[in-house]
CSV table of C-alpha atoms in Angstrom, one decimal:
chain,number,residue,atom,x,y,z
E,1,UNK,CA,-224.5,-129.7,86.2
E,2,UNK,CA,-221.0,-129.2,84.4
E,3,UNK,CA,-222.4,-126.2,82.5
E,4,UNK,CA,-223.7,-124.8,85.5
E,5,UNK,CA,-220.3,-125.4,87.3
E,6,UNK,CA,-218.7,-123.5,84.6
E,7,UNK,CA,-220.7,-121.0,84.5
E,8,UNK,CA,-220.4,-120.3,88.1
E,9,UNK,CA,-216.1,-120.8,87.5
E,10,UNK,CA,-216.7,-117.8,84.9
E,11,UNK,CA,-218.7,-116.1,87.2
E,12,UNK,CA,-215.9,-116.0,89.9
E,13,UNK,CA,-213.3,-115.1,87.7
E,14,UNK,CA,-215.4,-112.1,86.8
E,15,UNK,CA,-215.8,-113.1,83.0
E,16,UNK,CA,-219.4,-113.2,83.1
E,17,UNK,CA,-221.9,-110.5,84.6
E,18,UNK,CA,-224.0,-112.0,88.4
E,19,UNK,CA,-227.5,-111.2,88.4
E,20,UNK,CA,-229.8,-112.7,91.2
E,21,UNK,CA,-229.9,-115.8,90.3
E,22,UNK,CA,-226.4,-116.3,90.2
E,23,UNK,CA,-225.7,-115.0,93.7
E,24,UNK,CA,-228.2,-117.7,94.9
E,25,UNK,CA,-226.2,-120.4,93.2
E,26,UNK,CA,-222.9,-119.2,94.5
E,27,UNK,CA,-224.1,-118.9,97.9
E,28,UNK,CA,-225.6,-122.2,97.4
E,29,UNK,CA,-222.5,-123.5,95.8
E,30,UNK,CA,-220.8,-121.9,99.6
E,31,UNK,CA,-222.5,-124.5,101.7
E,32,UNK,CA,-224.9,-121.0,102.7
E,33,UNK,CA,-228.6,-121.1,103.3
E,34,UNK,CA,-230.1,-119.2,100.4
E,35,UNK,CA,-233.9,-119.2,101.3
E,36,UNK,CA,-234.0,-115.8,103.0
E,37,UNK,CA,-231.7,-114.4,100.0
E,38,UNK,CA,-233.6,-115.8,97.3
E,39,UNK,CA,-237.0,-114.4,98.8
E,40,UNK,CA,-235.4,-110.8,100.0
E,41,UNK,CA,-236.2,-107.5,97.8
E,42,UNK,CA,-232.7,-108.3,96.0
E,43,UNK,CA,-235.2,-109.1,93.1
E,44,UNK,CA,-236.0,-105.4,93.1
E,45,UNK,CA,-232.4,-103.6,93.7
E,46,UNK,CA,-229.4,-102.8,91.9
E,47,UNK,CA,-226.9,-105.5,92.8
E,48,UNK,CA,-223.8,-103.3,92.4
E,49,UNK,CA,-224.6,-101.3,95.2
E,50,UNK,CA,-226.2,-102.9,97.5
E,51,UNK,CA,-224.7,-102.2,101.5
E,52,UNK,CA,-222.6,-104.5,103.8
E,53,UNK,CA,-225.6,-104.7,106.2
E,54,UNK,CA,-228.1,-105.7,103.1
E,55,UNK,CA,-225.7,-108.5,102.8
E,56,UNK,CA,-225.3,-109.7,106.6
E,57,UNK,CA,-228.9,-109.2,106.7
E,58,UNK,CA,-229.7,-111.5,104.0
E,59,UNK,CA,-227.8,-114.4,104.5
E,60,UNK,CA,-228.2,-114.0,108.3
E,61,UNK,CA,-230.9,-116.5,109.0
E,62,UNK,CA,-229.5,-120.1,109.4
E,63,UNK,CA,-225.8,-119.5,108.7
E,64,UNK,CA,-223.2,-119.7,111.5
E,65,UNK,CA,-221.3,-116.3,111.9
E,66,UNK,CA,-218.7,-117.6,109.9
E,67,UNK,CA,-220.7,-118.1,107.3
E,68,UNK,CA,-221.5,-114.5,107.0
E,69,UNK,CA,-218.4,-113.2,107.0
E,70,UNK,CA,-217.6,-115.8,104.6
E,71,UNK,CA,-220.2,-114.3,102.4
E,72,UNK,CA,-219.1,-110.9,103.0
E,73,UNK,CA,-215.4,-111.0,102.0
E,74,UNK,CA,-216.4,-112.3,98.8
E,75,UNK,CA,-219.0,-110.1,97.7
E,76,UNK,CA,-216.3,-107.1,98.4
E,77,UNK,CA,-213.8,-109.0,95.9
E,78,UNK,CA,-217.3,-108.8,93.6
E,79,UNK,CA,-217.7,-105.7,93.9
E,80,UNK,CA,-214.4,-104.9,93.1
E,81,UNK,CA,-214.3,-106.6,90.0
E,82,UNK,CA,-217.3,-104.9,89.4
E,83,UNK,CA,-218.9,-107.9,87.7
E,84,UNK,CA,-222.7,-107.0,89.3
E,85,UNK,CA,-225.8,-106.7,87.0
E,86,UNK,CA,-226.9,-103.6,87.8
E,87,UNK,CA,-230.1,-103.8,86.5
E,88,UNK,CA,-233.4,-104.9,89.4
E,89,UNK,CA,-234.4,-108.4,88.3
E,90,UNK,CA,-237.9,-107.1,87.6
E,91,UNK,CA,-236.0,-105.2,84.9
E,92,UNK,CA,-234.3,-107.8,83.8
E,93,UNK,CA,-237.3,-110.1,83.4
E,94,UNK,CA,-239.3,-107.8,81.5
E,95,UNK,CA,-235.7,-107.3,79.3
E,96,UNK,CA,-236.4,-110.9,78.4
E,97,UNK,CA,-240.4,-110.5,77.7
E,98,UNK,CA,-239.8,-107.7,75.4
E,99,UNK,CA,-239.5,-104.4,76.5
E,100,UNK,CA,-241.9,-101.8,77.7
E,101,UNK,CA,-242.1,-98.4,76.7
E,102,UNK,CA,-244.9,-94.9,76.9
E,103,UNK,CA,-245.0,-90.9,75.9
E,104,UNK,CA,-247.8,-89.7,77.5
E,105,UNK,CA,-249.0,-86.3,76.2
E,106,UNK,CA,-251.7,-83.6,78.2
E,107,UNK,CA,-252.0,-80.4,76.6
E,108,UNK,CA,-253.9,-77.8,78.9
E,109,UNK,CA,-253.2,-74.5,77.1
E,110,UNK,CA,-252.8,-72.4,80.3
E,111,UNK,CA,-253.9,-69.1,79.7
E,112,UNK,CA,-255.1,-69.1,76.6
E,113,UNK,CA,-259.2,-69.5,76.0
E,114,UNK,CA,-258.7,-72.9,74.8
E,115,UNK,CA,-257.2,-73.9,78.1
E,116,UNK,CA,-258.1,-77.5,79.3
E,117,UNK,CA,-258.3,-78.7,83.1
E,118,UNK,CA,-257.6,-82.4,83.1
E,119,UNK,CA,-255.0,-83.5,80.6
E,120,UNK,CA,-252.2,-83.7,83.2
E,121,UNK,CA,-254.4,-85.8,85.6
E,122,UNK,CA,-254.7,-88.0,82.4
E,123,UNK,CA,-251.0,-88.5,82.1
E,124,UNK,CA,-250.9,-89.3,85.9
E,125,UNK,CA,-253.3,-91.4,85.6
E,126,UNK,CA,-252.3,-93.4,82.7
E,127,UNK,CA,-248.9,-93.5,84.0
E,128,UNK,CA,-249.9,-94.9,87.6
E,129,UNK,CA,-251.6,-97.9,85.7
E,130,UNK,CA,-248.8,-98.5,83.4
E,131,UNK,CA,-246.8,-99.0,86.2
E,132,UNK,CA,-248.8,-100.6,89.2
E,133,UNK,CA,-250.7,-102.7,87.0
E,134,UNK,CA,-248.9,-103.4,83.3
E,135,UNK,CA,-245.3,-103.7,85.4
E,136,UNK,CA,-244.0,-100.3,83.1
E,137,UNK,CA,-240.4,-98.9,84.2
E,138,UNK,CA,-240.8,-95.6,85.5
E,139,UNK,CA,-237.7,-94.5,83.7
E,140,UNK,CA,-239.4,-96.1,80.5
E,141,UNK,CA,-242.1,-93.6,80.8
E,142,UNK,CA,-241.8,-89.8,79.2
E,143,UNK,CA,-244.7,-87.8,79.8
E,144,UNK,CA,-244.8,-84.5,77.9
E,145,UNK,CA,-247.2,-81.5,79.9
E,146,UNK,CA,-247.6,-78.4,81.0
E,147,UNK,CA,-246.9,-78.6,84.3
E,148,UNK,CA,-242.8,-79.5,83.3
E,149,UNK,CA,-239.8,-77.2,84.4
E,150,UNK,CA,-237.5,-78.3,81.6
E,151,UNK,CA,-238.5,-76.7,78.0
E,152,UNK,CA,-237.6,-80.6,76.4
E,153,UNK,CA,-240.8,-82.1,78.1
E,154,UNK,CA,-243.2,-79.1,77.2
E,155,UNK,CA,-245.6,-80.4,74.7
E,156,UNK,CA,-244.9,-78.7,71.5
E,157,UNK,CA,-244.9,-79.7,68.3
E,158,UNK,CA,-241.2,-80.2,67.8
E,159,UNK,CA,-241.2,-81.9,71.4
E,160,UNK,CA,-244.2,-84.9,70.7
E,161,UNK,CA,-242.5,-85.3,67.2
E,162,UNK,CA,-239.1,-85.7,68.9
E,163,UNK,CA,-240.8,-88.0,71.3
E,164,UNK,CA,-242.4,-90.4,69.4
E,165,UNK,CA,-239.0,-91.1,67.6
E,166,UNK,CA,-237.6,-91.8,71.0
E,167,UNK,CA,-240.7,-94.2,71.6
E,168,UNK,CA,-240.1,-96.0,68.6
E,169,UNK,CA,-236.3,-95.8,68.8
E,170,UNK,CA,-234.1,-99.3,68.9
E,171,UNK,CA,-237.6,-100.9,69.7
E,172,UNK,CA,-237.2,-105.1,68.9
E,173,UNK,CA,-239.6,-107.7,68.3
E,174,UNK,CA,-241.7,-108.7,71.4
E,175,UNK,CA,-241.7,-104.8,72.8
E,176,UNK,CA,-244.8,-103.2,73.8
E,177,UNK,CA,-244.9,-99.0,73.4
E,178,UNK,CA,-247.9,-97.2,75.0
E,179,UNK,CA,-248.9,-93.6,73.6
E,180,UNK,CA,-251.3,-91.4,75.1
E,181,UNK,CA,-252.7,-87.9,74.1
E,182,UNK,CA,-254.9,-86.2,76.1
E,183,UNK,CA,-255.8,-82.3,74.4
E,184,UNK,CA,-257.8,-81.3,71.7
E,185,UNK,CA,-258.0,-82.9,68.4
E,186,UNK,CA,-259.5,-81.1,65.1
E,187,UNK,CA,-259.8,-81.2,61.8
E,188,UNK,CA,-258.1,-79.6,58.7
E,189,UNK,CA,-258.4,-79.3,55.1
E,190,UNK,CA,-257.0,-82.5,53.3
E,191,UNK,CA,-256.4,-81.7,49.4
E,192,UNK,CA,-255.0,-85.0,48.3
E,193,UNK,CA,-258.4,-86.9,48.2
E,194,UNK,CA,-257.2,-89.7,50.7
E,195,UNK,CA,-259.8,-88.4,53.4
E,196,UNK,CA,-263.3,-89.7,52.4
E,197,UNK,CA,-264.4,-86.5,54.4
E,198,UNK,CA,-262.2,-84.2,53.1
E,199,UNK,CA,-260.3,-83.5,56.4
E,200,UNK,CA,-257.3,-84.9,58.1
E,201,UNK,CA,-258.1,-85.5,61.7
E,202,UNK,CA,-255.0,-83.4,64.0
E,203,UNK,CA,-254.5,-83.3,67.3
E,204,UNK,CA,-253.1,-79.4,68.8
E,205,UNK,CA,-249.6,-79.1,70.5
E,206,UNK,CA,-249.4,-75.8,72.7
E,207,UNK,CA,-247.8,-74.2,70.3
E,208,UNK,CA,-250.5,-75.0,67.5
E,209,UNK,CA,-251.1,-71.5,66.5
E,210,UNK,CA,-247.1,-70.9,65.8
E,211,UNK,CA,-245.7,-74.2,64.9
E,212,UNK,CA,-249.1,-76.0,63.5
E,213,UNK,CA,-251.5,-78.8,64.5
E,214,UNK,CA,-250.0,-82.5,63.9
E,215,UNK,CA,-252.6,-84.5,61.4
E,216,UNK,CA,-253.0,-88.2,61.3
E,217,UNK,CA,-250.7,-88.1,58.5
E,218,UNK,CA,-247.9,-86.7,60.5
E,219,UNK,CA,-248.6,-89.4,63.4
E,220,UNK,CA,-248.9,-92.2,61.1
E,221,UNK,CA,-245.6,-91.4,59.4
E,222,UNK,CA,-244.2,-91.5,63.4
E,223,UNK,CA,-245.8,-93.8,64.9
E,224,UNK,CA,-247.6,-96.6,62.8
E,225,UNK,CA,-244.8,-96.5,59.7
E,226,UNK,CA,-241.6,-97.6,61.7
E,227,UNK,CA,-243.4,-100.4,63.8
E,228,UNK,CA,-241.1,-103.2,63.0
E,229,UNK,CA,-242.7,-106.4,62.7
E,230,UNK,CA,-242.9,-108.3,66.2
E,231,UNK,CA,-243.7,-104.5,67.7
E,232,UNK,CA,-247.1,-103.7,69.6
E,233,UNK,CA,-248.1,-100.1,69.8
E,234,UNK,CA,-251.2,-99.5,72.1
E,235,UNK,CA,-252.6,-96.0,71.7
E,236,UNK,CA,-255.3,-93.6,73.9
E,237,UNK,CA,-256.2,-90.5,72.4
E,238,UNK,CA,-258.8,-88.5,74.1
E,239,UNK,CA,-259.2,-85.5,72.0
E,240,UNK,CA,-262.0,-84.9,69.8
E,241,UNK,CA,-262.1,-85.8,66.1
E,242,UNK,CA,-259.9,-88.7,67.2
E,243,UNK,CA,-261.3,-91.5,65.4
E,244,UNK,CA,-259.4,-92.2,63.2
E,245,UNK,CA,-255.8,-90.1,64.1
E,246,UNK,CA,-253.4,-92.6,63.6
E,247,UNK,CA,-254.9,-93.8,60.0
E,248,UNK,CA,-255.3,-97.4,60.8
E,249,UNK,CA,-257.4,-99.6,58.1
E,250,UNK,CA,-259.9,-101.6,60.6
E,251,UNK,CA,-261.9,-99.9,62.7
E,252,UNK,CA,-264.8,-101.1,65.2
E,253,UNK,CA,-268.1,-99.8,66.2
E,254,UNK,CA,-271.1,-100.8,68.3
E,255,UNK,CA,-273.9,-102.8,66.7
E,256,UNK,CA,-277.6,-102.3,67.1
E,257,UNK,CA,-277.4,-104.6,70.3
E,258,UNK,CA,-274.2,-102.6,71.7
E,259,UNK,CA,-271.6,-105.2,70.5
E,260,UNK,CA,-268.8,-103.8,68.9
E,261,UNK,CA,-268.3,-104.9,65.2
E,262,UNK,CA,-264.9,-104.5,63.0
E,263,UNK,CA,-265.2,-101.9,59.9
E,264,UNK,CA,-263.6,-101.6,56.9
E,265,UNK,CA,-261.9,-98.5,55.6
E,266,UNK,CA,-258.2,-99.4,53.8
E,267,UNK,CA,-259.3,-97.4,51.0
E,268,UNK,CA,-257.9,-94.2,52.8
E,269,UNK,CA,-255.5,-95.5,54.7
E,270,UNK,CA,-251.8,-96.3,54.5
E,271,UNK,CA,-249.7,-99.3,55.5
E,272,UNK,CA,-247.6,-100.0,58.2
E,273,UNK,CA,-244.4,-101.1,58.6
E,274,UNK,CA,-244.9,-104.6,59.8
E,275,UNK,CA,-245.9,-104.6,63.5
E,276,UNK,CA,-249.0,-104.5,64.9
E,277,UNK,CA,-250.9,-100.9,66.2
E,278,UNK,CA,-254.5,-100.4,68.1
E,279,UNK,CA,-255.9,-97.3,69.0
E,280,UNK,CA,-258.1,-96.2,71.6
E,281,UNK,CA,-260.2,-93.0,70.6
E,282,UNK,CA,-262.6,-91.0,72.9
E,283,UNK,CA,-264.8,-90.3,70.0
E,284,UNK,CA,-265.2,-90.6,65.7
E,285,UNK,CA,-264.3,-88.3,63.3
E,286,UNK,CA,-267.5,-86.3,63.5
E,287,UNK,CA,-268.1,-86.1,67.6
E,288,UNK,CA,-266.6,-84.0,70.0
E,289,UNK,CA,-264.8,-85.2,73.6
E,290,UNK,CA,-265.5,-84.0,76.9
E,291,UNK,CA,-262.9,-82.8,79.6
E,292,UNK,CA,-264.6,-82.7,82.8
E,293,UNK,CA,-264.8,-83.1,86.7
E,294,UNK,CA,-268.2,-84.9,86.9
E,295,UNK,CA,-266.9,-88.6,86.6
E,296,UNK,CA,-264.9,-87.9,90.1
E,297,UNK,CA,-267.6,-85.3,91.8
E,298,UNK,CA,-266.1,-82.6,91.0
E,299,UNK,CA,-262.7,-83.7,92.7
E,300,UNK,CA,-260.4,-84.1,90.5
E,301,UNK,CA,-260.5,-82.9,86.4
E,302,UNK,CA,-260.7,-85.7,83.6
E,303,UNK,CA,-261.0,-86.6,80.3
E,304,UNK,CA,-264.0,-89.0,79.6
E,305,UNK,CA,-262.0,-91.1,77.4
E,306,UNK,CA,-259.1,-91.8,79.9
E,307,UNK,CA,-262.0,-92.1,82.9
E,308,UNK,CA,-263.5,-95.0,81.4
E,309,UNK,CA,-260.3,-96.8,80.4
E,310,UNK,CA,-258.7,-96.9,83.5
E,311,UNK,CA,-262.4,-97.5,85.0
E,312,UNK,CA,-262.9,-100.6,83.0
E,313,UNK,CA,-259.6,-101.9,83.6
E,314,UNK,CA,-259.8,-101.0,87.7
E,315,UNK,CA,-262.4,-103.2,87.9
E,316,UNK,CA,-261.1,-106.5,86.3
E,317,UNK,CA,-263.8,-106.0,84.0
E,318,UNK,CA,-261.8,-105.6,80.6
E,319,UNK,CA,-259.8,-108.7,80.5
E,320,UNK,CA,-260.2,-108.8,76.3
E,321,UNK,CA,-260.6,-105.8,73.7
E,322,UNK,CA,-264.6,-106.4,73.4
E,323,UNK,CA,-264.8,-106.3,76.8
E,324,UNK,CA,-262.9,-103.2,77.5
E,325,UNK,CA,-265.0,-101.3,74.3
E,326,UNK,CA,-267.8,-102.4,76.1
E,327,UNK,CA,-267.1,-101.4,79.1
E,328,UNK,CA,-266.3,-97.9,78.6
E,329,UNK,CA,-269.3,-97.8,75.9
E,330,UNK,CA,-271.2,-98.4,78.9
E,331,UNK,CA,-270.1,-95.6,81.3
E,332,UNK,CA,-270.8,-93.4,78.6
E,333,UNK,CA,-274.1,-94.5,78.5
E,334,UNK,CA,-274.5,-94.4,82.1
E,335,UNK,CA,-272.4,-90.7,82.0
E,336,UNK,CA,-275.0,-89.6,79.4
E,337,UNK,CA,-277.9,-90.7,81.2
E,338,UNK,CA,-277.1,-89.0,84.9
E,339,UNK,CA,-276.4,-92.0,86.8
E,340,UNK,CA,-273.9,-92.2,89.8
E,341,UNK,CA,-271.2,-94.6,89.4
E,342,UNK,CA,-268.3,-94.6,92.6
E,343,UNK,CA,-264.7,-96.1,91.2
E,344,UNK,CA,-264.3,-99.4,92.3
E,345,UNK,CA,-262.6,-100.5,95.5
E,346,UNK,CA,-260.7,-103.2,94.5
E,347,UNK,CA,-258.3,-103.4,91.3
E,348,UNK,CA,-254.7,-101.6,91.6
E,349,UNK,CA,-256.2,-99.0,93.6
E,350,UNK,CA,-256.1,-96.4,90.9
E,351,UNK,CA,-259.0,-94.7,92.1
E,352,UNK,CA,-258.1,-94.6,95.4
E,353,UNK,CA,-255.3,-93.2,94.6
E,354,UNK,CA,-256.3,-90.4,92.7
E,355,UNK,CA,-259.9,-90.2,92.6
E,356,UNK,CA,-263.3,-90.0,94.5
E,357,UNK,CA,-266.8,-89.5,94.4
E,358,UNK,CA,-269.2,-90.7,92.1
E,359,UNK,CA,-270.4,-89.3,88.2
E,360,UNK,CA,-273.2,-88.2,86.2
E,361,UNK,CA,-275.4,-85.4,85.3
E,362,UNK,CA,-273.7,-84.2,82.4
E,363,UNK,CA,-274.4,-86.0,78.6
E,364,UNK,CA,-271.5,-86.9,76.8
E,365,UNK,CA,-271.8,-87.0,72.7
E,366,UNK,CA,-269.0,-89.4,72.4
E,367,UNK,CA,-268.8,-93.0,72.0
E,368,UNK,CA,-266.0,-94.9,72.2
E,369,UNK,CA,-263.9,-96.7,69.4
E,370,UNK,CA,-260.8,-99.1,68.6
E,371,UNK,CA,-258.9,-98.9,65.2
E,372,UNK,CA,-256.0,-101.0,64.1
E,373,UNK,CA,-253.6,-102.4,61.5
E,374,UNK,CA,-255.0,-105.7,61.5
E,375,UNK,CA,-258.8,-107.3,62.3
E,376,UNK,CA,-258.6,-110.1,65.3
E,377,UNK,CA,-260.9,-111.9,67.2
E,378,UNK,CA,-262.5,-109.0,70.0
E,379,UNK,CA,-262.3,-112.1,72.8
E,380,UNK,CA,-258.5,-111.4,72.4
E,381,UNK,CA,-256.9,-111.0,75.7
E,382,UNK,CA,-256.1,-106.8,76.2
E,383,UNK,CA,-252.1,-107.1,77.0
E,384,UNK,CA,-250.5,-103.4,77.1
């Protein structure tokens, strides 16, 4: 209690910063009723600049008039002092958890005859799960596509490089970073004899042709090598050849009886920096992806890959890593085959969001696979 009454004499004297919390002790500490402030949206608004009428509004209910206007002159004198957190207390909760961050990539290559038709949806889609369902900041996404105005968020070489710096950038143990690429992948030439195939495994910027494709090397060195320990990075690439893009050591792959089974490939990998990376890939090094409008009846453009993620997850379905691999092994399978499948109706409402209809009826070589710095149990629960 006496460290509580200091802190609330700190407080008024403006030598400490308010967030919610502390405005419900002070008005507690006021003699005001708190309930209907404690339970209003202040838990999802800047403090600093909230309105007079929020404020009267708030602390209406069960507080004589004098009361209110009690309240009122001294949120002014706070104000003035300019000691209010100014950061939603959704924010500041997930400050405390650890930090969330995402680049999400779509590369259609408009007018050129490698041109794509669902890669933005991707990054919609992707981001719409991040943030209704994982509890992602908006402002904590970047997403990198065509369809931007400013040159920065184009997706060329020099941009995703530049990115993925800024993903990785001040990032502290117990933060989680989400990278997406949806594009095509392909395959070049390695001459240093670390590929066991003899190619490193690229993915293609819009400007491949000029500024040149960026290998798994290249995405390692940015994305895998600077993870600090403490660090989660989850990855989606949904590109073809993208197996094994990022270089990670342990790899998984379905069993005869469709279980999925951890591999192990060091010898042509490198190491990490100490935290902890998975990646989700639409295909192995050998199979091609498929960017289509058949999973949502020919409404709305996809990639395959990204389809059955956010599918599996929609549904409640995936709540561990075998279950989602599973899951979107399955779809495939289904996909391949010709059946219909209509989104789910419950979940976040992704789907009814942004898609509709049903799929099937075209075959899709691809299966899907997980790779990763580190082998763990696949009943581990799936956290982004």
């Amino acid at each position: 209690m006496v460290a509580e009454a200091e802190r609330i004499d700190r407080l008024a004297k403006g030598t400490a910063q308010w967030n919610a919390e502390d405005v419900v002790a002070w008005l507690v500490g006021m003699g005001v009723n708190a309930t209907v402030f404690q339970t209003y949206e202040i838990e999802g608004k800047d403090l600093q600049t909230l309105k007079e009428k929020e404020i009267r509004s708030m602390v209406a209910t069960n507080n004589t008039p004098e009361q209110v206007e009690k309240v009122v002159e001294a949120w002014k004198g706070l104000k003035k002092k300019d000691v209010l957190d100014s950061t939603p207390k959704n924010v500041q909760s997930q400050q405390k958890k650890g930090k969330k961050k995402a680049l999400l990539v779509g590369c259609l290559y408009r007018g050129t005859r490698n041109q794509l038709q669902g890669c933005v949806n991707d990054n919609k889609y992707i981001q719409y799960m991040l943030v209704q369902r994982y509890e992602y900041h908006p402002s904590n996404i970047m997403m990198l596509n065509d369809h931007q105005q400013d040159p920065k968020y184009l997706p060329t070489r020099n941009n995703i490089l530049n990115a993925c710096t800024w993903l990785l950038r001040d990032s502290k143990p117990g933060d989680r970073l989400f990278f997406q690429f949806s594009g095509h992948g392909s395959k070049e030439r390695d001459y240093s004899g670390a590929e066991l195939d003899g190619y490193n495994e690229t993915i293609l910027p819009i400007d491949f042709k000029r500024a040149g494709m960026i290998s798994d090397d290249t995405l390692h060195n940015y994305l895998v090598k600077p993870l600090r320990k403490g660090v989660v990075l989850h990855a989606l690439a949904d590109s073809c050849h993208s197996g094994t893009v990022l270089d990670l050591p342990y790899i998984t792959e379905p069993d005869y009886s469709n279980f999925f089974m951890w591999k192990y490939a060091a010898a042509r990998y490198k190491a990490g920096g100490g935290g902890d990376a998975v990646l989700f890939s639409s295909s192995r090094d050998n199979q091609t992806s498929a960017d289509t409008s058949s999973f949502t009846g020919g409404i709305a453009a996809t990639g395959a890959m990204t389809y059955c993620f956010i599918k599996a997850v929609e549904s409640k379905s995936a709540n561990t890593y075998g279950e989602l691999l599973v899951s979107m092994y399955s779809t495939l399978r289904k996909a391949a085959a010709g059946q219909q499948m209509a989104p789910s109706a419950g979940g976040f409402g992704m789907f009814s969001f942004l898609l509709s209809g049903g799929m099937g009826g075209q075959a899709f070589n691809q299966c899907p696979q997980m790779s990763s710095t580190e082998m763990f149990d696949l009943k581990k629960s799936l956290k982004l």
